[in-house]
Short mmCIF file of C-alpha atoms in Angstrom, two decimals:
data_model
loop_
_atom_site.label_atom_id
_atom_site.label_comp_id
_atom_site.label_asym_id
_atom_site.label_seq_id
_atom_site.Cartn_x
_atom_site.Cartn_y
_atom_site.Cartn_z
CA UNK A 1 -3.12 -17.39 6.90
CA UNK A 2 -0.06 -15.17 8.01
CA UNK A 3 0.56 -11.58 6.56
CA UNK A 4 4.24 -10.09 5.83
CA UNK A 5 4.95 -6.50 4.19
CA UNK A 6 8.38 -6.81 2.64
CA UNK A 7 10.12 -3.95 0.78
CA UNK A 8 11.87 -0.70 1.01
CA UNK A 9 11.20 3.26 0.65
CA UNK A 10 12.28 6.75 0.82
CA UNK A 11 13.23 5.79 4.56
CA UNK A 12 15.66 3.14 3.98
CA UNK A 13 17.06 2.59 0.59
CA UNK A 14 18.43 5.26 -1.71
CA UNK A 15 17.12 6.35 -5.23
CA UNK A 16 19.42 3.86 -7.05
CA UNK A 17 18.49 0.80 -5.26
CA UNK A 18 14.23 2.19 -5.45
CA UNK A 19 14.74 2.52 -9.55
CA UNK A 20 15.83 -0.90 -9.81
CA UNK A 21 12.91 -2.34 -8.80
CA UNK A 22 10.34 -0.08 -10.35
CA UNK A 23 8.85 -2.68 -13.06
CA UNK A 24 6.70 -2.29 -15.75
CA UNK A 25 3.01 -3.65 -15.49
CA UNK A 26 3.69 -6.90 -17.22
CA UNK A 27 7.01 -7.58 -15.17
CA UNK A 28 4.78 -7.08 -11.63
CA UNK A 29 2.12 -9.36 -13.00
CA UNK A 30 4.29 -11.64 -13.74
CA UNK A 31 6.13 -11.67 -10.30
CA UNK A 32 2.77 -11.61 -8.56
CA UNK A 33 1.49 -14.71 -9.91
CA UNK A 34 4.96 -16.92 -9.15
CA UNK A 35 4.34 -16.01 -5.82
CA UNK A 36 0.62 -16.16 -5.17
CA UNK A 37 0.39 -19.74 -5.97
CA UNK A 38 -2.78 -21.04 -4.49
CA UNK A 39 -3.15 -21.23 -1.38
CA UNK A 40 -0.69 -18.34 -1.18
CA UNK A 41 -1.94 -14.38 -2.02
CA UNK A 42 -0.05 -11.26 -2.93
CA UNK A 43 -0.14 -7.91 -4.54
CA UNK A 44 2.91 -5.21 -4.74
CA UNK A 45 2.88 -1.43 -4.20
CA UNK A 46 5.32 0.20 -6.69
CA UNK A 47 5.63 3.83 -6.82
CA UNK A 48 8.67 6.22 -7.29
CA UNK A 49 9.24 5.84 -3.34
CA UNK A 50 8.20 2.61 -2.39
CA UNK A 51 8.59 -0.79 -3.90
CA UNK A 52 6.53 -3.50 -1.09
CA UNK A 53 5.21 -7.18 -1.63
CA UNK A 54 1.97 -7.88 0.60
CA UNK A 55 2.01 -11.72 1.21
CA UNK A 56 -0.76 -13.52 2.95
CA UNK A 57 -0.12 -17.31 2.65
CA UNK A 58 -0.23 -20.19 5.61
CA UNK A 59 3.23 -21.11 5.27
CA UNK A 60 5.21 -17.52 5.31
CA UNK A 61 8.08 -18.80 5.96
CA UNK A 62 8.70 -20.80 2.43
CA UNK A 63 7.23 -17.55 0.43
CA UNK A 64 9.58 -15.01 2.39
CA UNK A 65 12.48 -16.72 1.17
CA UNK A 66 11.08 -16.58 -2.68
CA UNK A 67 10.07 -12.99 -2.25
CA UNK A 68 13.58 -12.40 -1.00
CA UNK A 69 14.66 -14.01 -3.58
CA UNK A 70 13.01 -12.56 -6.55
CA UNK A 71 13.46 -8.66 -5.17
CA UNK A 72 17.48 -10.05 -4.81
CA UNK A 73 17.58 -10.91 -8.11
CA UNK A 74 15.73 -7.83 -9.74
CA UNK A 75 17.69 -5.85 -7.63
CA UNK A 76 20.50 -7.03 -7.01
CA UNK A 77 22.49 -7.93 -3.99
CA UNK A 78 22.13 -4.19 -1.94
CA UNK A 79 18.66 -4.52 -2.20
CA UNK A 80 18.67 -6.98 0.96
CA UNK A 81 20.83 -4.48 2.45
CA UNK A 82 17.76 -2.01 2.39
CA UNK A 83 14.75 -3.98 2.60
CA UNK A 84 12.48 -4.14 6.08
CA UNK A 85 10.15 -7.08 6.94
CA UNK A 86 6.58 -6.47 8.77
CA UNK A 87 5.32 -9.33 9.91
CA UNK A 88 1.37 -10.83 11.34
CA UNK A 89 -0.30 -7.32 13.03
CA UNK A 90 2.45 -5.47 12.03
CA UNK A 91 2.09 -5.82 8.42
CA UNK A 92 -1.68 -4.82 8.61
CA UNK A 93 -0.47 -1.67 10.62
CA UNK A 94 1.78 -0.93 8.04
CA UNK A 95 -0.62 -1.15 5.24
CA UNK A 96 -3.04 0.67 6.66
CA UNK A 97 -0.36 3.58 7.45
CA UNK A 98 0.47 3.75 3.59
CA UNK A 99 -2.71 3.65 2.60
CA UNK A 100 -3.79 6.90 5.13
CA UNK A 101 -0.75 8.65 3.43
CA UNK A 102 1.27 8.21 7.27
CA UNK A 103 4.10 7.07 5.69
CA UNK A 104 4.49 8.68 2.39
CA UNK A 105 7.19 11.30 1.73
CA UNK A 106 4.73 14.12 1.62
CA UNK A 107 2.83 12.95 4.86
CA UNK A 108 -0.84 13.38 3.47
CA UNK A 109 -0.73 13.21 0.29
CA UNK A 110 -3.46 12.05 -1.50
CA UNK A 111 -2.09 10.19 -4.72
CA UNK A 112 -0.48 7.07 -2.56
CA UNK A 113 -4.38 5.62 -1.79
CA UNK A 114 -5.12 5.42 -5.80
CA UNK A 115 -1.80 3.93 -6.23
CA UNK A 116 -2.49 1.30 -3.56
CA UNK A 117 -5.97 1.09 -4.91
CA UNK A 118 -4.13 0.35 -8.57
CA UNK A 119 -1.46 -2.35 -6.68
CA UNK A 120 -5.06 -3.98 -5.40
CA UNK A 121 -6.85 -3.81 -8.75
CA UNK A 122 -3.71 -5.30 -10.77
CA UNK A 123 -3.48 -7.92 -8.08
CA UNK A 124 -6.90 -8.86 -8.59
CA UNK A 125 -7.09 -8.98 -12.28
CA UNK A 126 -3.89 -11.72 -12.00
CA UNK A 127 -5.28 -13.73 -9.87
CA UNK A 128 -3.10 -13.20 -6.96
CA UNK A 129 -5.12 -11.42 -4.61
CA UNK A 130 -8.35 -13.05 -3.73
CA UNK A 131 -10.32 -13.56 -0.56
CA UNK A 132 -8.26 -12.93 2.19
CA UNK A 133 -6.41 -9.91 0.83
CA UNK A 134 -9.08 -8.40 -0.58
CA UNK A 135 -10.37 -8.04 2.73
CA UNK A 136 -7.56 -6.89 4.23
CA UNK A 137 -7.59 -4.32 1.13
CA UNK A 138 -10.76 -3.05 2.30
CA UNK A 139 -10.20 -2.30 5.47
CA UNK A 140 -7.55 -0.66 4.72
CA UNK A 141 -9.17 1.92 2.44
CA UNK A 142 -11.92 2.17 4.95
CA UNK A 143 -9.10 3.59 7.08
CA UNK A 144 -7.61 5.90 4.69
CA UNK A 145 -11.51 7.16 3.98
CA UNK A 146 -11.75 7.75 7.85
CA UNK A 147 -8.14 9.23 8.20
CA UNK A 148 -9.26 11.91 5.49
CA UNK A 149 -12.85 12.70 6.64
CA UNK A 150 -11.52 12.45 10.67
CA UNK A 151 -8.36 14.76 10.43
CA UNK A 152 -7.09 18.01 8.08
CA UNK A 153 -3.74 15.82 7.65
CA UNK A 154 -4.53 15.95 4.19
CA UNK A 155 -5.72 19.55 3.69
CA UNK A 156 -2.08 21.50 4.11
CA UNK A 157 -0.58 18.56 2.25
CA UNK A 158 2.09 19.04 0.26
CA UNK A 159 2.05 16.67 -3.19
CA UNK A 160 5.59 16.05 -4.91
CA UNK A 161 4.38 17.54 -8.03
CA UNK A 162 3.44 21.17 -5.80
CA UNK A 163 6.58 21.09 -4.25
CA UNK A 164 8.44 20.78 -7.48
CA UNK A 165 6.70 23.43 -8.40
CA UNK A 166 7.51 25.52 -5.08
CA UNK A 167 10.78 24.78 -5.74
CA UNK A 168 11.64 26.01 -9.15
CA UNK A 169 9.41 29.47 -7.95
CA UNK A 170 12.33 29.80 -5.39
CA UNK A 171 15.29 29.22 -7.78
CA UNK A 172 13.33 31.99 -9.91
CA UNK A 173 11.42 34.50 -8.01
CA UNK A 174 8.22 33.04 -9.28
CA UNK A 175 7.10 31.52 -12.74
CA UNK A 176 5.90 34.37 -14.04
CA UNK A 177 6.66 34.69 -18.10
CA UNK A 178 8.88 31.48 -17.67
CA UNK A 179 8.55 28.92 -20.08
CA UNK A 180 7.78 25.47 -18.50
CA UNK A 181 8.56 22.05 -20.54
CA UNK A 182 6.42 19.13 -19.01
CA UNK A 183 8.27 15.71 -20.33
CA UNK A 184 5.44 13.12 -19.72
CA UNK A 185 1.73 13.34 -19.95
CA UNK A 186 0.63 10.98 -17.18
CA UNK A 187 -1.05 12.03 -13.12
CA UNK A 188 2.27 13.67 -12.36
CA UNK A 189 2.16 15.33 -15.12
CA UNK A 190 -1.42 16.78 -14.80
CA UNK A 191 -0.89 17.37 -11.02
CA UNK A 192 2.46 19.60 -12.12
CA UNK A 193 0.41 21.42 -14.63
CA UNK A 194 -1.83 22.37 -12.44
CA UNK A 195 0.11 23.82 -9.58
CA UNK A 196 2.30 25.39 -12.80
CA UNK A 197 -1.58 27.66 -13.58
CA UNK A 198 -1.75 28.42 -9.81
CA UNK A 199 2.00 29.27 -9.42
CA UNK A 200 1.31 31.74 -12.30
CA UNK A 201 3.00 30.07 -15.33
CA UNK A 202 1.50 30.76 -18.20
CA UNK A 203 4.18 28.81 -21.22
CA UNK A 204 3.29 25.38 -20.80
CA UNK A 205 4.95 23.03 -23.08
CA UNK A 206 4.16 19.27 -23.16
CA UNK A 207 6.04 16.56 -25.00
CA UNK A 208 4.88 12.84 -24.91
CA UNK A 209 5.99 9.99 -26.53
CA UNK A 210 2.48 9.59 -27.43
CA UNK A 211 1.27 12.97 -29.28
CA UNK A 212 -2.14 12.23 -28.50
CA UNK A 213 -2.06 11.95 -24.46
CA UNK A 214 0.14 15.20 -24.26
CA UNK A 215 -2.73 17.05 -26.51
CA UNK A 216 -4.85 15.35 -24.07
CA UNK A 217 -2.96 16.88 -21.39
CA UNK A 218 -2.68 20.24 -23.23
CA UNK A 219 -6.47 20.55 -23.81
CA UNK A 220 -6.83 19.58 -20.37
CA UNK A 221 -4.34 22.44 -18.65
CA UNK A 222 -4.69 25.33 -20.96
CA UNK A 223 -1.15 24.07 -22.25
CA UNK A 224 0.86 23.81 -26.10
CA UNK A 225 1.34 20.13 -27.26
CA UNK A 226 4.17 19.55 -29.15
CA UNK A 227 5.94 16.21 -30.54
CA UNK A 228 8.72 14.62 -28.70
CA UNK A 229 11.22 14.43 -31.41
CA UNK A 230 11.23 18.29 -31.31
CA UNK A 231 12.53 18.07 -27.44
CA UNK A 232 15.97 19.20 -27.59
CA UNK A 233 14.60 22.08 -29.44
CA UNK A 234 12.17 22.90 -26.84
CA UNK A 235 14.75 22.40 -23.93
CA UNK A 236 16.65 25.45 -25.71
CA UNK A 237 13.62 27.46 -24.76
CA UNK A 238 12.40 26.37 -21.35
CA UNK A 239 13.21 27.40 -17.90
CA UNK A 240 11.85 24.86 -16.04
CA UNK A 241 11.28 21.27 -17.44
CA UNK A 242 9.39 18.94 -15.18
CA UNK A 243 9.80 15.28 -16.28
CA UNK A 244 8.24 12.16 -15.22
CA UNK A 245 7.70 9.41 -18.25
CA UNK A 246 8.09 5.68 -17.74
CA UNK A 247 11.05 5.48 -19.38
CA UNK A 248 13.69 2.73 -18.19
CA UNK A 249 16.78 4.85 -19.06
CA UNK A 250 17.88 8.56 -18.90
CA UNK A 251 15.87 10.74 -21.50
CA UNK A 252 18.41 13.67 -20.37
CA UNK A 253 22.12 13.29 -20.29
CA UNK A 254 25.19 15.55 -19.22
CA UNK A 255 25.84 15.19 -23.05
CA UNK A 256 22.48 16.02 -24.98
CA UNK A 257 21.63 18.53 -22.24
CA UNK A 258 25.09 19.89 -22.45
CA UNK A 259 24.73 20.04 -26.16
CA UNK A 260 22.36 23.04 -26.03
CA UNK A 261 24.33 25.41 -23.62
CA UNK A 262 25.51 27.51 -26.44
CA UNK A 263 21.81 28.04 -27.97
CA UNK A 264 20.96 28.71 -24.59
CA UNK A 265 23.10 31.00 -23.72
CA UNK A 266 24.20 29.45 -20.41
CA UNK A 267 20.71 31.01 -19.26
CA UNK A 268 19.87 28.87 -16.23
CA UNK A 269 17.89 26.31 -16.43
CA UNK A 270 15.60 24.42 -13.78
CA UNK A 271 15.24 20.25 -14.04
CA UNK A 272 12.94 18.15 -11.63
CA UNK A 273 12.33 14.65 -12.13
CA UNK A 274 9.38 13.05 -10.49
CA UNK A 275 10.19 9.51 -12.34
CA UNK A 276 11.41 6.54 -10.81
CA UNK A 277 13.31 5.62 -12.86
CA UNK A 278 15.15 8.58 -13.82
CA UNK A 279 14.24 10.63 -16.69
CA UNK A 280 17.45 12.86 -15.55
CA UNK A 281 20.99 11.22 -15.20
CA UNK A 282 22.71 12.45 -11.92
CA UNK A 283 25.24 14.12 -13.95
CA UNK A 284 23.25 16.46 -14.99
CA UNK A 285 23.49 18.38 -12.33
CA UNK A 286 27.33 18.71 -12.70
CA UNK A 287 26.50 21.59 -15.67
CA UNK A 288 26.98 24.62 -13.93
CA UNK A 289 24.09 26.42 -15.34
CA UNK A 290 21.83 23.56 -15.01
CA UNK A 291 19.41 23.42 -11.55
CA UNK A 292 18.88 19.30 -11.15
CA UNK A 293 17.01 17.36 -8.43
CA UNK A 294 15.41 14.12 -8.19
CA UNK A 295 12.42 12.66 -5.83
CA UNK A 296 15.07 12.50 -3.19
CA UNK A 297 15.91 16.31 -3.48
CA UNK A 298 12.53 16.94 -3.45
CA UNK A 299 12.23 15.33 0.16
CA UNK A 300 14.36 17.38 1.52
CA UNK A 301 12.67 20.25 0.57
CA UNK A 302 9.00 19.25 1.53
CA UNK A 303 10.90 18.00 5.29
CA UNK A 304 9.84 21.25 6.90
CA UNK A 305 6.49 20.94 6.03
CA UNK A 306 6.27 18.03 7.75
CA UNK A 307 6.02 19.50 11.58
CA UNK A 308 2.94 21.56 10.13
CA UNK A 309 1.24 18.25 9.78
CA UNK A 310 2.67 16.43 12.89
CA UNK A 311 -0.25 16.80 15.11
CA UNK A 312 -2.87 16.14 12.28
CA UNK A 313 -0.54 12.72 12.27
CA UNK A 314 -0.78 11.65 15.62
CA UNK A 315 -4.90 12.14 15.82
CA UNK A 316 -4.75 9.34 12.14
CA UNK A 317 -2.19 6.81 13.77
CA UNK A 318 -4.95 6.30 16.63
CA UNK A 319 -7.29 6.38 14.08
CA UNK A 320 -5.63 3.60 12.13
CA UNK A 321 -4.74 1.63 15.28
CA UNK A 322 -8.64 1.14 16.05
CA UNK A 323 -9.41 -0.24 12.30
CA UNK A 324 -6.50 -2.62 12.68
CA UNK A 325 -8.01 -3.67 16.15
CA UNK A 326 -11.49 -3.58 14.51
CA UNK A 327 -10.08 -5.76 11.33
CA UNK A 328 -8.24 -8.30 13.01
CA UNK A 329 -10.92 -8.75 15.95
CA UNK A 330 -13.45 -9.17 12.76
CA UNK A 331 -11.21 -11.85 11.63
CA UNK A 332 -10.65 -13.79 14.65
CA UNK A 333 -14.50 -13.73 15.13
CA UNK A 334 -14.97 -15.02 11.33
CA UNK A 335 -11.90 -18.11 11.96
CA UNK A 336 -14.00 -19.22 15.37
CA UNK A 337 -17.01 -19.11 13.72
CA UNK A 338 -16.99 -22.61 12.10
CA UNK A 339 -16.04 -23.71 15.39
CA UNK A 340 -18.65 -22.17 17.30
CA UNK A 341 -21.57 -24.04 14.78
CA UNK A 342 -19.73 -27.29 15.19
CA UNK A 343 -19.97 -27.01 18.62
CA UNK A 344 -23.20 -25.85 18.52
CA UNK A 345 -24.17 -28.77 16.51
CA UNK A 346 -22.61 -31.21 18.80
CA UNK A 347 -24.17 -30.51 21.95
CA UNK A 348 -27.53 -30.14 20.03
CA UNK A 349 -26.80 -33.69 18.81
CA UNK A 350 -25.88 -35.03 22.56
CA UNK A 351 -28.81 -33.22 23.85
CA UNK A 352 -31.39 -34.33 21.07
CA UNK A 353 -30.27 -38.06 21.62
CA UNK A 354 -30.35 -37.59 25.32
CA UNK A 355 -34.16 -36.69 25.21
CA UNK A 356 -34.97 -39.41 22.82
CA UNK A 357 -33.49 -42.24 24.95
CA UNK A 358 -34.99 -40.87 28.40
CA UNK A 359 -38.53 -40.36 26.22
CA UNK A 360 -38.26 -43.72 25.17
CA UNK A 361 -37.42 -45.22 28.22
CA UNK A 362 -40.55 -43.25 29.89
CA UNK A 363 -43.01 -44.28 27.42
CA UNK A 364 -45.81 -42.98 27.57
CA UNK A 365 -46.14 -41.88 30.68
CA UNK A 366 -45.80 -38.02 29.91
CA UNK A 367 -48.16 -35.43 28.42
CA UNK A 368 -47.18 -33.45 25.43
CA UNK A 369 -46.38 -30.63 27.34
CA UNK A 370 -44.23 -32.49 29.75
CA UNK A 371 -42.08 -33.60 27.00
CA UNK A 372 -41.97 -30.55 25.57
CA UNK A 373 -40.49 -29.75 28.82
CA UNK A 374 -38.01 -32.25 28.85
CA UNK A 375 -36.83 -31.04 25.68
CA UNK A 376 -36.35 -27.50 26.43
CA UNK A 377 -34.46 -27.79 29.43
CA UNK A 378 -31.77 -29.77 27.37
CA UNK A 379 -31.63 -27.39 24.85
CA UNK A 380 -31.22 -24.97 28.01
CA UNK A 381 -28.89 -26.80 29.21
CA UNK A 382 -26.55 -26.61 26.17
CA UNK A 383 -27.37 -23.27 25.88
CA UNK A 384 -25.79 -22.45 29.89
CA UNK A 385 -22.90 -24.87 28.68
CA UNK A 386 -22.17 -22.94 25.72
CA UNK A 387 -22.85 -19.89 26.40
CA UNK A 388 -19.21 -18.83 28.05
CA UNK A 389 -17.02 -20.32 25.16
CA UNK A 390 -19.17 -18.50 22.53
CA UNK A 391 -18.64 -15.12 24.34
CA UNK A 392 -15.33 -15.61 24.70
CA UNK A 393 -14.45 -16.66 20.80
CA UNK A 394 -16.74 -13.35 19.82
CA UNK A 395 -15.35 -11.08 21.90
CA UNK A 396 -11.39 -12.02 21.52
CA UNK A 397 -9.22 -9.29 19.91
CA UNK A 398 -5.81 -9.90 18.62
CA UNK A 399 -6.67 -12.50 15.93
CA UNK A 400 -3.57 -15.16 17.76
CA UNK A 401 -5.97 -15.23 20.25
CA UNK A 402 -8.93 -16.18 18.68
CA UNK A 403 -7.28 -18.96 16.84
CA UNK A 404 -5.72 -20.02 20.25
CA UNK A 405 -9.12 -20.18 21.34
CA UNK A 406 -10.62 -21.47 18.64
CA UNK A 407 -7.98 -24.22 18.27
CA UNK A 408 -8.12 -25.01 21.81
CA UNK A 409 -11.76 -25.79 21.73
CA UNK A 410 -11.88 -27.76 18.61
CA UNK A 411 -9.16 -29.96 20.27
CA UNK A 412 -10.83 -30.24 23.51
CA UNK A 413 -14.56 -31.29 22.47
CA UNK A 414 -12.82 -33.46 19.58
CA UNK A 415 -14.83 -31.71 16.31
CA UNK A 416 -13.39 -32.94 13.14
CA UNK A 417 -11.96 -29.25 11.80
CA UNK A 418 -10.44 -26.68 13.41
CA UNK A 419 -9.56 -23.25 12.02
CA UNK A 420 -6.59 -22.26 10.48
CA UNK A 421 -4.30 -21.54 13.57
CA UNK A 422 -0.49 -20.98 12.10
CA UNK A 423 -0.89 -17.13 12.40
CA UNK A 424 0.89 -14.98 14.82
CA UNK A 425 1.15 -11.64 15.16
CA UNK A 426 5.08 -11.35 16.16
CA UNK A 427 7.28 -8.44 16.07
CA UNK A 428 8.49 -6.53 13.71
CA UNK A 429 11.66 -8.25 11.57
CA UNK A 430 13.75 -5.28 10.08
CA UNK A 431 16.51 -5.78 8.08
CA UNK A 432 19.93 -3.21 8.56
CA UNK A 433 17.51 -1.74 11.09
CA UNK A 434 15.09 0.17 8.72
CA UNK A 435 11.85 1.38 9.22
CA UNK A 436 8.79 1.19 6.45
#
């Protein structure tokens, strides 16, 4: 089985072309399964600033093509424009940098391991991720456990939902007597609230779709629930609304926002949308009293913090290089492993028919203890034989290698079934030069 990572981020395709492919539950299920036919696998990470396909199949270069395919047409054609390929080790790297938060937008962030964890889990449930996958999954949140306990990368983090919140305390000199409007009542949501209390806002709003999750919420936070068709009411009020539903279009326009100006007074308001898709059309932003950004804006805000966390970086990406090594020297020892107990077998077989025929021919001319003899020093014998090649297929450690090995052997002493032996671990195919 060969691995590929194909997708885009934060790092190579703009929001636009990222909300495009953000897909409801059903939709990913649904795209997982036409691609994990047996014997292929595959599960897809799909937050607000990634969108990536995890393929493990023994033909990868039939399924690329239909994963290319299907992001192409849910995208449309820029997507290709933007995706990047990781391919064999690479992809396993990759993975296990997401997972340890290396690659998110907010390097350390905690959130991005539950959402891979959920990616897994929904994979699982359809069917499309089973064994080899799921223990590629495993190691990989072995390495996020270790990246966490090992290094403080994730202590100074800074989450998108905090530095929304850091934001809007810039634009006004702190929260304090500000009334907040939370749009949304899922994690983002809570994790906004949250650093809302510590910021020192005290109005907290929340409007949900659902009336029951935001009093959920609102119990939860210390916060006001109130029903979504009072909304535009609410917006007259608020300072800072912080939005991040699931819905597929615009909640806020330049028009219905607009709408509200003279109720407000032209009294600035603050808008941050963590969704993906937008809760906040662009134009929004063109209002002149109106303070807009998106998950994009936010990057550029949380950039500086970045250097803080540099060196905390470097100390996880050896961390994660030595569970890749560790996974795929695991593997290369579990795909020889059929080939060491066939060979095994066979030279027990040779040996065992060996000792009968030069017993027989003896007669009975030997004690019990000289045969017993006889016997041992053929089983020593395959033992000395064997001995080297077994090493050798346990101790290999890029997993080509071992099925070079393994392969090589099987072909050699003539055993009926060798390993699977189509994987390589090749470079690193990027499209338009981007980086996941």
């Amino acid at each position: 089985m060969e691995f590929l990572c194909i997708g885009l981020s934060h790092r190579t395709a703009p929001l636009g072309v990222r909300e495009r492919l953000a897909l409801p539950d059903a939709r990913q299920v649904d795209l997982l399964q036409r691609l994990a036919q047996s014997p292929n696998e595959a599960f897809l990470v799909s937050t607000c600033n990634r969108v990536e396909l995890y393929l493990a199949a023994p033909d990868m270069n039939r399924v690329r093509e239909s994963a290319r395919n299907e992001l192409h047409t849910l995208g449309g054609p820029e997507t290709l424009e933007h995706l990047y390929e990781h391919r064999g080790e690479d992809a396993l790297v990759h993975l296990f940098r997401v997972a340890s938060s290396l690659d998110s937008m907010v390097l350390g962030e905690a959130q991005i391991l539950g959402q891979v964890k959920d990616a897994f889990e929904r994979g699982q449930g359809s069917g499309a991720v089973r064994g080899e996958l799921t223990r590629v999954c495993a190691a990989a949140f072995g390495c996020a456990k270790r990246v966490r306990t090992e290094t403080a990368i994730g202590r100074a983090a800074t989450s998108m939902a905090s530095a929304a919140v850091a934001l809007a305390s810039k634009v006004f000199d702190g929260l304090k007597d500000k009334t907040v409007l939370l749009v949304g009542a899922g994690e983002m949501a809570e994790l906004a609230a949250r650093h809302l209390k510590q910021a020192g806002a005290t109005k907290l709003l929340v409007a949900n779709r659902t009336l029951a999750r935001a009093e959920a919420l609102a119990a939860e936070v210390g916060a006001t629930a109130r029903s979504f068709d009072e909304l535009f009411t609410l917006l007259t009020a608020a300072d800072v609304v912080v939005c991040s539903t699931a819905s597929p279009v615009p909640i806020f326009t330049k028009e219905n926002v607009g709408a509200v100006a003279k109720a407000r007074k032209h009294r600035t308001l603050f808008m941050v949308d963590l969704a993906v898709p937008r809760d906040i059309a662009p134009e929004v932003g063109e209002l002149d009293w109106v303070h807009a950004y998106d998950v994009d804006d936010i990057q550029k805000f949380v950039a500086d913090n970045a250097a803080a966390r540099a060196e905390e970086a470097q100390k996880a990406g050896v961390l994660v290089a030595q569970e890749v090594a560790r996974f795929v020297r695991d593997r290369a020892v579990r795909n020889g492993v059929p080939v060491l107990a066939q060979l095994r077998q066979r030279g027990e077989a040779i040996a065992r028919a060996e000792v009968d025929r030069t017993l027989a021919a003896i007669g009975d001319g030997l004690t019990d203890k000289q045969r017993k003899s006889v016997e041992a020093m053929a089983r020593a014998i395959v033992n000395k034989l064997l001995h080297e090649p077994t090493a050798r297929l346990r101790a290999v450690g890029p997993e080509h290698e071992g099925n070079r090995l393994a392969g090589a052997a099987a072909e050699l002493f003539g055993l009926e079934e060798a390993p699977p032996s189509t994987e390589t671990a090749g470079p690193n195919v990027v499209a338009n030069g981007g980086k996941g």
